[in-house]
PDB file of C-alpha atoms in Angstrom:
ATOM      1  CA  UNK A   1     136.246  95.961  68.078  1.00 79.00           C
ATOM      2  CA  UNK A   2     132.678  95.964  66.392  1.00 80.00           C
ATOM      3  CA  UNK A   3     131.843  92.939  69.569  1.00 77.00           C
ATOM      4  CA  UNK A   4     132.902  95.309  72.242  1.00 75.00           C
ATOM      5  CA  UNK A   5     131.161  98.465  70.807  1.00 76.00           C
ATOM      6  CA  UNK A   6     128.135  96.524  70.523  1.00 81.00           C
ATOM      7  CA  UNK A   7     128.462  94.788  74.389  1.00 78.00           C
ATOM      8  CA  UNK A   8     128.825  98.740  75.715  1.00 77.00           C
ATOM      9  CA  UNK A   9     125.708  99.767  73.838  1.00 75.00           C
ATOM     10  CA  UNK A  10     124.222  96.780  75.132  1.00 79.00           C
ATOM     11  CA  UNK A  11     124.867  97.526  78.626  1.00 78.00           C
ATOM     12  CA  UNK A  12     123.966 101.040  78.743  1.00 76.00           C
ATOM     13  CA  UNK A  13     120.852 100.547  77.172  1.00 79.00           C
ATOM     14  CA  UNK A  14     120.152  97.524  79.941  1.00 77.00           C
ATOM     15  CA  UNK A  15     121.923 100.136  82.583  1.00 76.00           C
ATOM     16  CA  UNK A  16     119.164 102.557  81.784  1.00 74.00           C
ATOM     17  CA  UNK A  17     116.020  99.764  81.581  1.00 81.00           C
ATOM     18  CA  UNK A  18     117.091  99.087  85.195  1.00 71.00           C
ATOM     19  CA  UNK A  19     117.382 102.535  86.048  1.00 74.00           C
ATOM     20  CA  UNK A  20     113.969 103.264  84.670  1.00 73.00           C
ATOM     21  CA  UNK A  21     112.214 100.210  86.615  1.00 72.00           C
ATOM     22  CA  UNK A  22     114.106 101.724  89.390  1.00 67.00           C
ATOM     23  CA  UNK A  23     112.732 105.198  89.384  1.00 75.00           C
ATOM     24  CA  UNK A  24     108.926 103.938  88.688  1.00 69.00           C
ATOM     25  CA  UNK A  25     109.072 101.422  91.711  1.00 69.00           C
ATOM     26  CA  UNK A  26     110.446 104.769  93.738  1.00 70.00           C
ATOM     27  CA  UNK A  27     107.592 106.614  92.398  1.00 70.00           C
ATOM     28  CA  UNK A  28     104.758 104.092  92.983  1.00 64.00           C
ATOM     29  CA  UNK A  29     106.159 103.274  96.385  1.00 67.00           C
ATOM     30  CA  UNK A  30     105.715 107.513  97.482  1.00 68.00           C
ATOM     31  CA  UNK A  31     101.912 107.041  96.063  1.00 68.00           C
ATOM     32  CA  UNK A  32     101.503 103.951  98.019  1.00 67.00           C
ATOM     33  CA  UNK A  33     102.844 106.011 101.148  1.00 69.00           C
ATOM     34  CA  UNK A  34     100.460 108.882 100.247  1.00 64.00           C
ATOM     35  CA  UNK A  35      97.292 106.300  99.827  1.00 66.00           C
ATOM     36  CA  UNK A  36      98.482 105.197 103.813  1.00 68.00           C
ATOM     37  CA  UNK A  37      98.943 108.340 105.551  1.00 63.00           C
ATOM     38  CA  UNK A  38      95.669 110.058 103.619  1.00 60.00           C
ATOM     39  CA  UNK A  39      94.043 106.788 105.891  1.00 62.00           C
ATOM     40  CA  UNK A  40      95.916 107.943 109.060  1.00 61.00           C
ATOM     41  CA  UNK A  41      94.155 110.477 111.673  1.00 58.00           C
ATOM     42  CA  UNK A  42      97.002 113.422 111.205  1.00 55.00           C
ATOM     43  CA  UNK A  43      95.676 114.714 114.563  1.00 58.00           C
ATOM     44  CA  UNK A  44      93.836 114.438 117.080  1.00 50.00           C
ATOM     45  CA  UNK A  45      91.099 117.033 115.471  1.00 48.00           C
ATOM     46  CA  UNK A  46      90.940 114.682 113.079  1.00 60.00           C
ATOM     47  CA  UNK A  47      89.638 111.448 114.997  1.00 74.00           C
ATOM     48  CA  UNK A  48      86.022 110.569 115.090  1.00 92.00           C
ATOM     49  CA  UNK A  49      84.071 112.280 117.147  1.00 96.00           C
ATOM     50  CA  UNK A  50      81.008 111.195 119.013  1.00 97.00           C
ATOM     51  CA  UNK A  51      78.173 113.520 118.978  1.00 96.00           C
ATOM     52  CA  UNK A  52      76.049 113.534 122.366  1.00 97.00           C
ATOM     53  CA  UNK A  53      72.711 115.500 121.975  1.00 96.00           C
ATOM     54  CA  UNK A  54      69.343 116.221 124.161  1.00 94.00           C
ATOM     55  CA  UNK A  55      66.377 114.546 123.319  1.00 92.00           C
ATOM     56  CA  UNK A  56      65.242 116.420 120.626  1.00 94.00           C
ATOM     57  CA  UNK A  57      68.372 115.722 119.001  1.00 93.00           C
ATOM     58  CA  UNK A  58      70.150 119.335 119.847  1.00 95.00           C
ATOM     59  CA  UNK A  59      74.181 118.955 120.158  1.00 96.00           C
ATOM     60  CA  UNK A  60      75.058 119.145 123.337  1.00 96.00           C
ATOM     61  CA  UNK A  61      79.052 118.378 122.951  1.00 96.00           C
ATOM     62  CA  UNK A  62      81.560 116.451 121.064  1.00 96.00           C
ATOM     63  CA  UNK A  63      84.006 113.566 122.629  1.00 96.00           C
ATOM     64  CA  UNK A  64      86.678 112.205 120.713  1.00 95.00           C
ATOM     65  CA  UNK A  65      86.664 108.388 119.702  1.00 94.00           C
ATOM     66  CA  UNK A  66      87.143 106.459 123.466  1.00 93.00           C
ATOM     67  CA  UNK A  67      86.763 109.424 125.170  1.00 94.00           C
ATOM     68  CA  UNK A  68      84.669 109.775 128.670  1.00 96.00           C
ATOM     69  CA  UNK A  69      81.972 110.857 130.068  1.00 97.00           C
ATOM     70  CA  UNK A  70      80.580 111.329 133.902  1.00 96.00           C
ATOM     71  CA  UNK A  71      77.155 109.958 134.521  1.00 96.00           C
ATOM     72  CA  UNK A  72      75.762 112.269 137.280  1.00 97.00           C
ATOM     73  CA  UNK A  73      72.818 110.027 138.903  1.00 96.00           C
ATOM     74  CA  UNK A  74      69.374 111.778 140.587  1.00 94.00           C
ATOM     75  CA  UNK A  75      70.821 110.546 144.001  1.00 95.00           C
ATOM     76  CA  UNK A  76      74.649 112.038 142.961  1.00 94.00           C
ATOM     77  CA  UNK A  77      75.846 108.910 142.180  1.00 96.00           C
ATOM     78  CA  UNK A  78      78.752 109.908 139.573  1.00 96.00           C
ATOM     79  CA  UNK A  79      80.033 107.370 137.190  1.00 95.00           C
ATOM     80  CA  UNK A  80      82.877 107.527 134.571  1.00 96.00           C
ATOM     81  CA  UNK A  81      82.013 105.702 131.348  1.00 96.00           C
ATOM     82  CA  UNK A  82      84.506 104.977 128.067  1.00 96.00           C
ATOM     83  CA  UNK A  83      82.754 106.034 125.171  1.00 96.00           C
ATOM     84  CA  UNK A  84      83.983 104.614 121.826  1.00 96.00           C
ATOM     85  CA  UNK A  85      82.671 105.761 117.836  1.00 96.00           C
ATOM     86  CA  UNK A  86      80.414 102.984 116.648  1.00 95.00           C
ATOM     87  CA  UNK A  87      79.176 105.064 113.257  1.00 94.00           C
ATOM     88  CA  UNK A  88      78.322 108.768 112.830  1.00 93.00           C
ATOM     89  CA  UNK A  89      74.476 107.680 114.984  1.00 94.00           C
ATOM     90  CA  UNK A  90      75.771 105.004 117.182  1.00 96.00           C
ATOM     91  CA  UNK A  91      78.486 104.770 120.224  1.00 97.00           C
ATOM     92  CA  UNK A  92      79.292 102.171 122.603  1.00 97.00           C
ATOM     93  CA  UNK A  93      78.986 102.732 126.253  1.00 95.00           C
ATOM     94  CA  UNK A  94      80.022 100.283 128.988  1.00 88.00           C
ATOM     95  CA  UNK A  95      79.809  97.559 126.142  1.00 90.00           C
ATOM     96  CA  UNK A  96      76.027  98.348 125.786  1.00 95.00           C
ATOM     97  CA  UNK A  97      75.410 100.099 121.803  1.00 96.00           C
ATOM     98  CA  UNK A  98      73.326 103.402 122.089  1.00 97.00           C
ATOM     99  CA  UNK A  99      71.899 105.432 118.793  1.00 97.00           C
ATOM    100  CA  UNK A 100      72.574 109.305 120.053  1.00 96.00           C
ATOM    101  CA  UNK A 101      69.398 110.023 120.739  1.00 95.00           C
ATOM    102  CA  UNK A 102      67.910 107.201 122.172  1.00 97.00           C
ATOM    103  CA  UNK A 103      71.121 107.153 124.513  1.00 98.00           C
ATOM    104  CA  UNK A 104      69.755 111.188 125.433  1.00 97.00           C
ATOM    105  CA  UNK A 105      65.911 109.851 125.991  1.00 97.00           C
ATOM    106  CA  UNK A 106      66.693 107.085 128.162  1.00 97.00           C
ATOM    107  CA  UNK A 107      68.909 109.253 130.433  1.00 96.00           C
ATOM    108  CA  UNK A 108      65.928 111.786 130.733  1.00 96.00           C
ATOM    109  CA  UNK A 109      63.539 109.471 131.496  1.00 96.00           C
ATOM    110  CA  UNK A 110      66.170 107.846 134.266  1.00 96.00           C
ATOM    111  CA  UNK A 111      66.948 111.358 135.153  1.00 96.00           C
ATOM    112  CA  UNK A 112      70.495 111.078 134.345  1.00 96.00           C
ATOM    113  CA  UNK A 113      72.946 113.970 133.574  1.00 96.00           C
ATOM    114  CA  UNK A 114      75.664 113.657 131.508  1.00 96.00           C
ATOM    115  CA  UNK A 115      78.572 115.882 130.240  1.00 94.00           C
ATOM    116  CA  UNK A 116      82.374 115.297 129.079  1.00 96.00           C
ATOM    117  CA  UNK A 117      84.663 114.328 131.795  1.00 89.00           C
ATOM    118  CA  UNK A 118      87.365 116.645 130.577  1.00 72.00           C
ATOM    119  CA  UNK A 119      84.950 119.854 130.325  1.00 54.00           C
ATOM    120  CA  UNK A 120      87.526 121.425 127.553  1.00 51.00           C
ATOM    121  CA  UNK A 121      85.758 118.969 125.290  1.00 45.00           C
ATOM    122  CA  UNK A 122      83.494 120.946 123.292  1.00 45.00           C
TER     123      UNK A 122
END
C-alpha cells in the first residue's frame, strides 16, 4: 500500500513538473510572438516613408516605401519612377541611389519637376 501511495505522489508531482514546463514554453512562445509583430509594419502609416524636399532641404511631400513619383521634364516629357527607402537620407530611383537633397538639386539644375503620382500622398 505504502508502494502505491508513494507511485501516486510520484506522478502528480511529475504531472505538475510537466505542466509547469508546459505553461512557461506557452508563455515564452506569446513573448516571442510579441518580439515578431512589434518588427511588423501594423499599417500602412507605419511603413517607411521617403522624404522628397526642395533644394534647400524644405519638405515638399512624403511617399511610402516603393511608392511613385512622375518626373515632369522642361519639354513635358512625363515619366513614372518606383521609388524605394534606402535610409532616412537616401532612396533609390530607377536603380540609381539619390541622398534627398542632392536628388532635389540635380532636378533643378535639369529643370525637372517632380511630385507624388497619387497626389493624396502628402
Amino acid at each position: 500500500m505504502t508502494g502505491l501511495l508513494i507511485s501516486f505522489v510520484m506522478g502528480v508531482m511529475a504531472g505538475g513538473i510537466v505542466m509547469s514546463l508546459v505553461i512557461k514554453g506557452k508563455e515564452y512562445d506569446e513573448q516571442m510572438e510579441d518580439v515578431w509583430n512589434s518588427r511588423k509594419p501594423r499599417d500602412e502609416k507605419e511603413k517607411k516613408q521617403i522624404r522628397f524636399t526642395d533644394s534647400r532641404g524644405h519638405l515638399l511631400f512624403l511617399i511610402p516605401d516603393e511608392g511613385t513619383i512622375q518626373l515632369v521634364y522642361e519639354n513635358g516629357e512625363k515619366v513614372v519612377s518606383l521609388c524605394k527607402y534606402q535610409s532616412p537620407d537616401y532612396f533609390r530611383i530607377n536603380n540609381k541611389i539619390w541622398k534627398t537633397q542632392e536628388f532635389a538639386e540635380e532636378m533643378e539644375k535639369r529643370g525637372i519637376s517632380y511630385y507624388p503620382l497619387n497626389r493624396d500622398e502628402k
